[in-house]
Coordinates of C-alpha atoms in Angstrom, one line a residue:
K96 CA 156.2 84.7 109.6
C97 CA 154.6 82.3 112.0
P98 CA 156.8 80.2 114.5
Y99 CA 154.4 77.3 114.2
S100 CA 154.4 77.2 110.3
G101 CA 154.3 73.6 109.2
I102 CA 153.2 72.4 112.6
C103 CA 149.9 74.1 113.3
G104 CA 146.8 72.6 111.6
G105 CA 145.1 75.9 111.4
C106 CA 147.4 76.9 108.6
S107 CA 148.0 73.8 106.7
W108 CA 149.2 75.7 103.5
A109 CA 151.7 77.9 105.4
G110 CA 155.0 78.1 103.6
R111 CA 153.3 78.4 100.1
S112 CA 153.1 82.1 98.7
L113 CA 149.7 83.6 98.8
E114 CA 149.7 84.0 95.1
E115 CA 150.3 80.1 94.7
Q116 CA 147.5 79.5 97.2
N117 CA 145.1 81.7 95.2
Q118 CA 145.9 80.1 91.9
A119 CA 145.3 76.6 93.5
K120 CA 141.9 77.6 94.9
L121 CA 141.0 79.2 91.5
A122 CA 142.0 76.0 89.7
E123 CA 139.3 74.1 91.5
V124 CA 136.5 76.3 90.1
R125 CA 137.6 77.4 86.8
A126 CA 136.1 74.5 84.9
L127 CA 132.7 75.9 85.7
F128 CA 133.8 79.6 86.1
P129 CA 136.7 80.3 83.8
E130 CA 136.7 84.0 84.9
A131 CA 136.6 83.4 88.6
R132 CA 138.6 85.9 90.6
F133 CA 139.3 86.9 94.1
V134 CA 138.1 90.3 95.4
Y135 CA 139.8 90.0 98.8
S136 CA 142.9 88.1 99.7
P137 CA 145.0 89.2 102.7
N138 CA 148.0 87.4 104.1
D139 CA 147.4 87.7 107.8
R140 CA 145.3 89.3 110.6
V141 CA 141.9 88.3 109.3
R142 CA 140.3 86.9 112.3
D143 CA 138.1 88.8 114.9
R144 CA 136.9 85.3 116.2
A145 CA 138.9 82.3 117.1
D146 CA 137.9 78.7 117.9
L147 CA 140.5 77.1 120.3
V148 CA 141.0 73.9 122.3
W149 CA 142.2 73.4 125.9
E150 CA 144.1 70.1 126.3
D151 CA 146.1 69.1 129.4
G152 CA 147.2 72.7 130.1
R153 CA 147.8 73.7 126.4
L154 CA 145.6 76.2 124.5
G155 CA 145.8 76.2 120.7
L156 CA 144.9 74.3 117.6
Y157 CA 145.4 70.7 116.6
K158 CA 148.7 69.9 115.0
L159 CA 149.0 69.4 111.4
T160 CA 150.2 65.7 111.5
E161 CA 148.6 64.5 114.7
R162 CA 145.5 64.8 116.9
T163 CA 147.1 66.6 119.8
V164 CA 146.8 70.4 120.6
L165 CA 149.7 72.7 119.9
D166 CA 150.1 75.2 122.6
I167 CA 150.4 78.5 120.8
A168 CA 151.4 82.0 122.4
E169 CA 150.6 84.1 119.2
C170 CA 148.7 83.9 116.2
A171 CA 149.3 85.9 113.0
M172 CA 145.6 85.3 111.8
M173 CA 144.1 87.1 114.7
T174 CA 143.6 90.9 114.5
P175 CA 145.6 92.8 117.1
Q176 CA 142.5 93.3 119.3
L177 CA 141.8 89.5 119.3
E178 CA 145.3 88.5 119.9
E179 CA 145.7 90.8 122.9
F180 CA 142.5 89.2 124.3
F181 CA 143.8 85.7 123.5
K182 CA 147.2 86.4 125.3
L183 CA 145.3 87.5 128.4
Y184 CA 142.9 84.6 128.3
R185 CA 145.7 82.0 128.1
T186 CA 147.4 83.3 131.4
V187 CA 144.9 81.4 133.5
K188 CA 144.1 77.7 132.8
P189 CA 140.8 76.2 133.7
P190 CA 140.9 73.2 136.0
I191 CA 139.8 70.7 133.3
A192 CA 141.4 68.1 131.1
K193 CA 140.0 69.2 127.7
G194 CA 137.4 71.5 126.1
S195 CA 136.6 73.8 123.3
V196 CA 136.6 77.7 123.6
R197 CA 135.5 80.6 121.3
L198 CA 136.9 84.0 121.8
R199 CA 135.5 87.2 120.2
V200 CA 136.1 90.9 120.1
S201 CA 133.0 92.9 119.1
P202 CA 133.2 95.9 116.8
A203 CA 132.8 98.0 119.9
G204 CA 135.7 96.2 121.4
E205 CA 133.8 94.0 124.0
R206 CA 135.3 90.7 124.8
G207 CA 133.3 87.5 124.8
V208 CA 134.0 83.8 125.6
W209 CA 132.1 80.7 124.9
L210 CA 133.1 77.7 127.0
D211 CA 131.9 74.4 125.3
F212 CA 133.0 72.0 128.1
A213 CA 131.6 68.6 129.2
N214 CA 128.9 68.8 131.8
Q215 CA 131.2 67.3 134.5
D216 CA 133.8 69.9 133.8
V217 CA 131.3 72.7 134.0
K218 CA 130.3 71.3 137.3
T219 CA 133.9 71.3 138.4
L220 CA 134.2 75.0 137.4
F221 CA 131.1 75.9 139.3
E222 CA 132.4 74.2 142.4
E223 CA 135.9 75.7 142.1
K224 CA 134.6 79.2 141.3
E225 CA 137.8 81.1 141.1
Y226 CA 138.4 80.5 137.4
L227 CA 134.9 81.6 136.5
R228 CA 135.3 84.6 138.9
W229 CA 138.4 85.7 137.0
L230 CA 137.0 85.1 133.5
S231 CA 133.9 87.1 134.4
S232 CA 136.1 90.1 135.3
V233 CA 137.8 90.2 131.8
A234 CA 134.9 89.0 129.4
F235 CA 131.4 88.3 128.8
V236 CA 130.9 84.6 129.4
E237 CA 128.6 82.0 127.9
I238 CA 128.7 78.3 128.7
G239 CA 127.4 75.1 127.0
Q240 CA 125.6 74.2 123.8
R241 CA 122.6 76.3 124.8
R242 CA 124.9 79.4 125.0
K243 CA 123.8 80.2 128.6
K244 CA 124.9 83.5 130.1
L245 CA 127.0 83.4 133.2
I246 CA 125.8 85.5 136.0
W247 CA 126.8 85.9 139.8
K248 CA 124.0 85.8 142.4
D249 CA 124.9 85.8 146.1
R250 CA 128.5 85.3 145.2
Q251 CA 127.5 82.1 143.4
P252 CA 127.9 81.4 139.6
K253 CA 124.6 80.8 138.0
L254 CA 123.5 80.3 134.3
T255 CA 120.6 82.1 132.7
D256 CA 119.1 82.6 129.4
P257 CA 121.2 83.7 126.4
E258 CA 121.9 87.4 125.9
L259 CA 122.1 88.4 122.3
K260 CA 124.6 91.1 121.8
A261 CA 126.1 92.9 118.8
W262 CA 129.2 90.6 118.4
F263 CA 129.4 91.2 114.6
E264 CA 128.5 93.6 111.9
T265 CA 127.4 93.6 108.4
A266 CA 127.8 96.2 105.5
E267 CA 127.7 99.9 106.5
G268 CA 128.6 98.9 110.1
L269 CA 125.0 97.6 110.8
P270 CA 125.1 95.5 114.1
L271 CA 124.4 91.8 114.0
Y272 CA 123.0 90.3 117.2
G273 CA 123.7 86.7 118.6
P274 CA 125.5 84.7 121.2
V275 CA 129.3 84.5 121.5
G276 CA 128.9 80.9 120.4
G277 CA 126.6 81.8 117.5
F278 CA 127.8 81.5 113.7
S279 CA 129.4 84.5 112.2
Q280 CA 132.0 85.0 109.4
A281 CA 135.6 85.0 110.5
G282 CA 136.3 88.8 110.6
F283 CA 135.0 92.2 110.0
K284 CA 137.1 93.2 107.0
A285 CA 136.5 89.9 105.2
N286 CA 132.9 90.2 105.8
Q287 CA 132.8 93.6 104.2
A288 CA 134.3 92.1 101.0
L289 CA 131.7 89.2 101.3
T290 CA 128.6 91.3 101.6
G291 CA 130.0 93.7 99.0
A292 CA 130.2 90.8 96.5
V293 CA 126.7 89.6 97.3
L294 CA 125.4 93.2 96.8
E295 CA 127.2 93.4 93.4
L296 CA 125.6 90.3 92.2
A297 CA 122.2 91.1 93.4
R298 CA 122.3 94.5 91.7
E299 CA 123.5 93.0 88.5
S300 CA 120.5 90.7 88.4
G301 CA 118.1 93.7 88.1
L302 CA 115.7 92.1 90.7
K303 CA 114.7 94.0 93.8
N304 CA 112.5 91.3 95.4
W305 CA 114.5 88.3 97.0
V306 CA 114.1 85.2 99.0
E307 CA 117.0 84.2 101.2
L308 CA 117.3 80.7 102.6
F309 CA 119.8 80.0 105.5
C310 CA 119.7 83.7 106.5
G311 CA 121.2 83.2 110.0
N312 CA 121.1 86.4 112.0
G313 CA 120.9 88.6 109.0
N314 CA 124.4 89.2 107.6
F315 CA 123.2 89.5 103.9
T316 CA 119.6 90.1 104.9
K317 CA 120.3 93.5 106.5
A318 CA 123.0 94.5 104.0
L319 CA 120.6 94.1 101.1
A320 CA 117.7 95.8 102.9
Q321 CA 119.8 98.7 103.6
Q322 CA 120.3 99.1 99.8
G323 CA 116.6 99.1 99.1
F324 CA 116.0 95.4 98.5
T325 CA 112.9 93.6 99.7
L326 CA 113.4 90.2 101.2
E327 CA 111.6 87.2 102.7
A328 CA 114.2 85.4 104.8
V329 CA 114.1 81.9 106.2
E330 CA 116.1 80.3 109.0
M331 CA 115.8 77.3 111.4
D332 CA 118.0 78.3 114.3
E333 CA 115.8 80.2 117.0
L334 CA 118.7 82.1 118.4
A335 CA 119.7 83.4 115.0
L336 CA 116.1 84.5 114.2
E337 CA 115.8 86.3 117.5
G338 CA 119.0 88.1 116.6
L339 CA 117.7 89.0 113.1
K340 CA 114.6 90.5 114.4
K341 CA 116.5 93.0 116.4
D342 CA 116.5 96.3 114.4
L343 CA 114.7 94.5 111.5
P344 CA 114.1 96.7 108.5
P345 CA 110.5 97.1 107.4
Q346 CA 111.1 95.6 104.0
V347 CA 112.1 92.2 105.5
T348 CA 109.8 89.4 106.5
V349 CA 111.1 86.5 108.4
S350 CA 109.9 83.0 108.9
R351 CA 111.2 79.9 110.7
A352 CA 111.5 76.7 108.5
D353 CA 113.7 73.7 108.0
V354 CA 115.0 74.2 104.5
Y355 CA 115.9 70.6 104.2
L356 CA 112.9 68.8 105.7
K357 CA 110.0 71.1 105.1
T358 CA 110.5 72.5 101.6
K359 CA 106.8 72.8 100.9
S360 CA 106.6 75.4 103.6
L361 CA 109.1 77.6 101.9
P362 CA 108.3 81.0 100.2
S363 CA 107.4 81.0 96.5
L364 CA 110.4 81.8 94.3
E365 CA 108.4 82.8 91.2
G366 CA 109.7 86.1 89.8
R367 CA 112.1 86.7 92.7
G368 CA 115.8 86.3 93.2
L369 CA 117.1 83.6 95.4
L370 CA 120.0 84.0 97.9
V371 CA 121.4 81.0 99.6
D372 CA 124.2 80.4 102.0
P373 CA 123.9 76.8 103.1
P374 CA 126.1 74.7 105.4
R375 CA 128.9 72.6 104.0
A376 CA 126.2 69.9 103.0
G377 CA 124.9 72.3 100.3
L378 CA 121.2 72.6 99.2
R379 CA 120.3 68.9 99.5
E380 CA 116.5 68.4 99.5
S381 CA 115.9 72.1 98.7
L382 CA 117.7 71.8 95.4
A383 CA 114.7 70.0 93.8
L384 CA 112.3 72.8 94.9
I385 CA 114.6 75.5 93.4
S386 CA 115.0 73.5 90.2
A387 CA 111.2 73.1 89.9
E388 CA 110.4 76.8 90.6
R389 CA 113.3 78.3 88.6
P390 CA 113.8 81.7 90.1
P391 CA 115.2 84.1 87.6
A392 CA 118.5 84.6 89.3
I393 CA 120.5 82.8 92.1
V394 CA 123.2 84.1 94.3
Y395 CA 124.9 81.2 96.0
V396 CA 127.4 81.7 98.8
S397 CA 129.5 78.8 99.9
C398 CA 132.6 78.1 102.0
F399 CA 132.9 74.4 100.7
T400 CA 133.9 74.3 97.2
D401 CA 132.9 70.6 96.4
T402 CA 129.2 70.8 97.2
F403 CA 129.1 74.3 95.8
L404 CA 130.2 73.2 92.3
A405 CA 128.1 70.0 92.4
D406 CA 124.9 72.1 93.3
V407 CA 125.7 74.6 90.5
E408 CA 126.0 72.0 88.0
K409 CA 122.7 70.4 89.1
L410 CA 120.8 73.6 89.1
G411 CA 121.7 74.1 85.4
Y412 CA 121.7 77.9 85.2
T413 CA 123.7 80.1 83.0
R414 CA 126.8 80.9 85.2
T415 CA 127.5 84.6 84.9
K416 CA 130.2 85.4 87.6
L417 CA 132.1 83.9 90.5
L418 CA 133.8 86.2 93.2
G419 CA 136.1 84.8 95.8
V420 CA 136.7 86.1 99.3
N421 CA 139.8 84.5 100.7
Q422 CA 139.2 84.8 104.4
F423 CA 141.0 81.5 105.0
P424 CA 144.5 82.2 103.8
H425 CA 147.1 79.5 104.4
S426 CA 144.4 76.9 104.1
P427 CA 142.7 75.2 101.2
H428 CA 139.4 76.9 101.9
A429 CA 137.9 80.1 100.5
E430 CA 134.4 81.8 100.6
W431 CA 132.8 81.8 97.0

């Protein structure tokens, strides 16, 4: 029931029934996992985080058939709390031609904005001041690729070090700390299903000691630790690791390493389960290490079906179960 159905590129499968969409997604994986099934598949209101584009006074997403921004006034994929913030945010337009913006609403209801604008446009905003002054009155503001925090000093806008806040949460309502512009799953409810699926598979393995690669700021790490698992977690991103270390459970150890380029520095996998949640590129160079050390069980989380299935085949393990979390309805994507 979206007025932009068939136009907005954010929901390229709009118009197809949810059941038809689910069957199409399952068809992609059933050659390797005949019993694959979805454990979560809503029709709307799944997002507590939105990535949008300003372009020539329009705020929205790219159109389905052309590379121009569709100006949207509402979005059925946003939770009511996020949509309310979105409608407020679009009432004042920044004095720029084009730029990306992320909007968030935290579990506690705090509003956050990350402005990813060109340096010249940021300079324009700092000179103009009024837009940033208004935005600071309605939300916590971050600017730029380094996620700098906007503050005011002597009535002038300034950028200072990032401030990591509880913008997201994992299982049992445990807070996850990071910048507004940091990675997280799309929404709180979908993430509960996702962490629940990972916990289910970890329990079924019978293993209590795990290595986690690409751990981010601890979405699965803290969920597993809360259930009594011991983990050695590895991540490259410094801000993500800084967030993970806040409220770190005692049975978790953390190390910073490039999973792709420095595989020799990764923890030993002998006798321990392996949990991975890689980027769209998949395991890449780390796949050889995993294949050589042969951990007794692997839980592989992926939002990109092609590389996921290719990696699974190369690993050569007995495939026991595949659970799907359809946190991207009305698009060809799902979390497996």
